[in-house]
Short mmCIF file of C-alpha atoms and ligand atoms in Angstrom, two decimals:
data_model
loop_
_atom_site.label_atom_id
_atom_site.label_comp_id
_atom_site.label_asym_id
_atom_site.label_seq_id
_atom_site.Cartn_x
_atom_site.Cartn_y
_atom_site.Cartn_z
CA MET A 43 -10.48 17.02 4.14
CA PRO A 44 -8.19 18.28 1.32
CA ALA A 45 -8.02 15.58 -1.50
CA ALA A 46 -4.09 15.38 -0.86
CA SER A 47 -4.45 13.73 2.40
CA GLN A 48 -6.96 11.03 1.23
CA GLY A 49 -4.88 8.07 1.00
CA ALA A 50 -5.48 5.89 -2.13
CA ASN A 51 -6.17 2.69 -0.48
CA ASP A 52 -8.57 4.59 2.09
CA TRP A 53 -11.20 5.40 -0.58
CA ILE A 54 -13.07 3.46 -3.19
CA ASP A 55 -15.30 5.11 -5.68
CA GLY A 56 -15.80 8.01 -3.20
CA PHE A 57 -16.30 5.88 -0.29
CA LEU A 58 -14.41 5.26 2.75
CA PHE A 59 -13.01 1.87 3.36
CA VAL A 60 -10.98 1.81 6.43
CA ALA A 61 -12.76 -0.51 8.88
CA ASN A 62 -11.83 -3.72 8.04
CA MET A 63 -15.45 -4.98 8.20
CA PRO A 64 -18.08 -4.15 5.45
CA ILE A 65 -20.74 -2.92 8.10
CA LEU A 66 -18.38 -0.88 10.06
CA ASP A 67 -17.50 0.64 6.79
CA PHE A 68 -21.08 1.31 6.23
CA LEU A 69 -21.29 2.90 9.53
CA ASN A 70 -18.53 5.24 8.18
CA THR A 71 -20.82 6.56 5.25
CA GLU A 72 -21.21 9.85 7.22
CA PRO A 73 -17.78 11.20 7.59
CA VAL A 74 -16.89 14.68 8.74
CA LEU A 75 -15.56 16.18 5.54
CA ALA A 76 -14.25 19.86 5.41
CA ASP A 77 -15.74 20.16 9.40
CA GLU A 78 -19.03 19.19 8.43
CA PRO A 79 -20.96 15.52 8.84
CA THR A 80 -21.55 14.63 4.91
CA GLU A 81 -23.87 12.10 3.77
CA LEU A 82 -22.26 9.85 1.43
CA LEU A 83 -25.59 7.73 0.65
CA PRO A 84 -27.94 10.68 -0.43
CA ASP A 85 -29.78 8.56 -2.93
CA PHE A 86 -29.92 5.08 -4.13
CA GLN A 87 -27.50 5.56 -6.79
CA ALA A 88 -24.96 6.11 -4.50
CA LEU A 89 -26.24 3.04 -2.18
CA GLU A 90 -25.59 1.12 -5.46
CA ARG A 91 -22.11 2.31 -5.72
CA TRP A 92 -21.41 1.56 -2.30
CA LEU A 93 -22.81 -2.00 -2.48
CA ILE A 94 -20.17 -2.47 -5.38
CA ALA A 95 -17.63 -0.90 -3.82
CA SER A 96 -17.83 -2.83 -0.47
CA GLY A 97 -17.94 -6.17 -2.41
CA MET A 98 -21.43 -7.02 -1.07
CA VAL A 99 -22.76 -6.93 -4.72
CA THR A 100 -20.50 -8.56 -7.15
CA SER A 101 -22.40 -10.43 -9.85
CA PRO A 102 -23.35 -8.78 -13.13
CA GLY A 103 -26.95 -10.22 -12.68
CA LEU A 104 -27.42 -8.35 -9.31
CA ARG A 105 -25.95 -5.08 -10.76
CA ALA A 106 -28.52 -4.92 -13.26
CA ILE A 107 -31.32 -5.62 -10.77
CA LEU A 108 -29.76 -2.57 -8.67
CA ARG A 109 -29.61 -0.27 -11.88
CA GLY A 110 -33.41 -1.13 -12.22
CA TRP A 111 -34.34 -0.04 -9.27
CA ARG A 112 -32.62 3.56 -9.41
CA HIS A 113 -35.72 5.81 -9.67
CA SER A 114 -38.14 3.53 -7.97
CA THR A 115 -40.06 4.83 -4.59
CA ARG A 116 -39.47 1.27 -2.83
CA ALA A 117 -35.92 1.92 -3.51
CA THR A 118 -35.92 5.58 -1.69
CA ALA A 119 -38.12 4.23 0.91
CA PHE A 120 -35.80 1.34 1.48
CA LEU A 121 -32.75 3.52 1.68
CA GLN A 122 -34.26 5.96 4.39
CA LYS A 123 -35.19 3.02 6.42
CA LEU A 124 -31.44 1.65 6.01
CA ILE A 125 -30.20 5.08 6.88
CA ALA A 126 -32.26 5.22 10.04
CA PHE A 127 -30.87 1.96 10.83
CA ARG A 128 -27.25 2.98 10.44
CA GLU A 129 -27.68 5.66 13.13
CA ARG A 130 -29.29 3.18 15.59
CA LEU A 131 -26.41 0.77 14.69
CA ARG A 132 -24.34 3.61 15.13
CA GLU A 133 -25.39 4.05 18.99
CA ALA A 134 -25.21 0.29 19.36
CA VAL A 135 -21.49 0.21 18.37
CA LEU A 136 -20.64 3.04 20.61
CA ARG A 137 -22.12 0.81 23.30
CA MET A 138 -20.11 -1.87 22.57
CA GLU A 139 -17.05 -0.01 22.40
CA LYS A 140 -17.69 1.17 25.92
CA GLY A 141 -18.20 -2.38 26.99
CA SER A 142 -21.99 -2.53 27.46
CA SER A 143 -24.34 -4.13 25.05
CA PRO A 144 -26.51 -2.46 22.44
CA ILE A 145 -30.15 -1.77 23.69
CA HIS A 146 -32.89 -4.04 23.90
CA ALA A 147 -34.88 -2.18 21.21
CA PHE A 148 -32.06 -2.54 18.74
CA LEU A 149 -32.04 -6.49 19.43
CA SER A 150 -35.61 -6.89 18.81
CA GLU A 151 -35.36 -4.83 15.56
CA LEU A 152 -32.51 -7.04 14.71
CA ASN A 153 -34.37 -10.22 15.78
CA SER A 154 -37.22 -8.83 13.89
CA LEU A 155 -35.32 -8.32 10.65
CA LEU A 156 -33.38 -11.69 10.65
CA ARG A 157 -36.90 -13.34 10.73
CA GLN A 158 -38.01 -11.35 7.65
CA TYR A 159 -35.13 -11.82 5.87
CA PRO A 160 -33.64 -15.20 6.44
CA ARG A 161 -30.47 -16.10 4.86
CA HIS A 162 -30.56 -18.81 2.42
CA THR A 163 -27.69 -21.16 1.64
CA SER A 164 -26.88 -23.76 -0.85
CA LEU A 165 -24.10 -26.65 -1.04
CA ARG A 166 -21.52 -26.08 -4.02
CA LYS A 167 -19.37 -29.35 -4.80
CA ARG A 168 -15.58 -27.91 -4.83
CA GLY A 169 -13.12 -30.39 -5.52
CA ALA A 170 -13.87 -33.56 -3.26
CA LYS A 171 -15.45 -31.06 -0.57
CA PHE A 172 -18.84 -29.18 -0.24
CA VAL A 173 -18.81 -25.68 0.55
CA ARG A 174 -21.86 -23.92 1.89
CA GLU A 175 -22.35 -20.46 0.11
CA THR A 176 -25.23 -18.03 0.92
CA ILE A 177 -27.77 -17.07 -1.69
CA PHE A 178 -28.33 -13.49 -2.39
CA SER A 179 -31.07 -13.16 -4.84
CA PRO A 180 -33.16 -9.84 -3.91
CA ARG A 181 -36.69 -9.72 -5.88
CA GLU A 182 -37.02 -6.18 -4.48
CA PRO A 183 -35.35 -3.34 -2.58
CA ALA A 184 -36.12 -4.32 0.55
CA ASP A 185 -34.70 -7.65 0.43
CA LEU A 186 -31.36 -5.49 0.32
CA TRP A 187 -31.69 -5.89 4.13
CA ALA A 188 -30.52 -9.29 4.19
CA PRO A 189 -26.59 -8.52 3.62
CA PHE A 190 -26.77 -5.70 6.29
CA ILE A 191 -28.52 -7.56 8.90
CA GLU A 192 -26.52 -10.64 8.46
CA ALA A 193 -23.03 -8.52 8.87
CA THR A 194 -24.71 -6.70 11.85
CA ALA A 195 -25.78 -9.79 13.60
CA ASN A 196 -21.79 -11.26 12.79
CA LEU A 197 -20.85 -7.91 14.36
CA LEU A 198 -22.71 -8.56 17.69
CA SER A 199 -22.22 -12.21 17.81
CA GLU A 200 -18.64 -13.31 16.23
CA THR A 201 -16.64 -10.24 16.92
CA GLN A 202 -14.24 -9.37 19.50
CA SER A 203 -15.99 -6.51 20.71
CA SER A 204 -12.61 -4.83 22.33
CA ARG A 205 -11.34 -4.74 19.05
CA ILE A 206 -14.32 -2.55 17.50
CA ARG A 207 -13.18 0.97 18.16
CA LYS A 208 -13.87 4.68 17.18
CA CYS A 209 -10.98 6.65 15.98
CA GLU A 210 -9.12 8.72 18.43
CA SER A 211 -9.39 11.86 16.24
CA CYS A 212 -12.89 11.58 14.43
CA VAL A 213 -16.27 9.98 14.04
CA LEU A 214 -14.95 6.77 12.07
CA HIS A 215 -14.99 3.17 13.61
CA PHE A 216 -12.95 0.54 12.64
CA PHE A 217 -12.08 -3.12 13.43
CA ASP A 218 -8.46 -3.69 15.26
CA THR A 219 -6.77 -6.28 13.27
CA SER A 220 -3.18 -4.99 14.25
CA LYS A 221 -1.17 -7.84 16.11
CA LYS A 222 -0.83 -5.84 19.17
CA GLY A 223 -4.26 -4.35 19.19
CA SER A 224 -3.07 -1.17 19.78
CA ARG A 225 -4.60 0.82 16.40
CA ARG A 226 -5.77 4.45 17.19
CA TRP A 227 -7.06 6.24 13.98
CA CYS A 228 -8.89 5.41 11.30
CA SER A 229 -6.25 5.54 8.94
CA MET A 230 -2.70 6.71 8.99
CA ASN A 231 -3.52 9.18 5.73
CA ILE A 232 -6.37 10.65 7.39
CA CYS A 233 -5.77 11.13 11.15
CA GLY A 234 -2.68 9.22 11.99
CA ASN A 235 -0.38 11.85 10.44
CA LYS A 236 -2.30 14.77 11.21
CA PHE A 237 -2.04 13.74 15.02
CA LYS A 238 1.75 13.12 14.59
CA VAL A 239 2.25 16.42 12.96
CA ALA A 240 0.14 18.17 15.65
CA ALA A 241 2.46 16.55 18.43
CA TYR A 242 5.46 17.32 16.81
CA GLN A 243 4.62 20.89 16.49
CA LYS A 244 3.83 21.05 20.15
CA ARG A 245 7.21 19.26 20.72
CA LYS A 246 8.94 21.88 18.72
CA ARG A 247 7.31 24.83 20.27
CA ARG A 248 7.79 23.44 23.81
CA ASN A 249 11.73 23.33 22.80
CA ASN A 250 12.07 26.34 21.15
CA PRO A 251 9.55 28.82 22.44
CA ALA A 252 10.95 31.66 20.81
CA THR A 253 10.28 30.41 17.43
CA ALA A 254 6.66 29.39 18.14
ZN1 ZN B 193 -10.07 9.43 12.19
#
């Protein structure tokens, strides 16, 4: 994909954010660039950058913890498992987009991970009210499962599946938040305009066959 076609808002720190949901943006970390599937998470440092770009990791303390894991074998092992999970998630999302459910094995895996890495919350006073906040304090790389499985569980349980869609002309997925629910492309900058230019050229050829 030429740099000129990359919309400024679609990319953050070399990653695509077009999906309206971080877990689908995570699925989009292997886009097809220059006709080749391209792994955007080749090492833990890339995952570290993605976690920050996606907003899953915000505090300076957490960033420092991630930095400390950069060269650890446990972090590399976690990343390999996470990438394998991403591909099973892709299969689950493709099934949901066709109106069916993820396979049983995927649900079992997800439930097992939810038990292993439970969400911890605490109450914080805000004004006259209390708000419930998720506590995320990983002690080892594997604890990074928590935000991914939590987001996957939300995708399966709380998201209108008819609005989860794959782009009509590439491998990217998104959650359609448009009013009409008629979004067709990952992004106008990436695929929408390409499609419109192709349709325009086709129309032009049809109207002026001599100049084609
Ligand atoms: Zn696309």
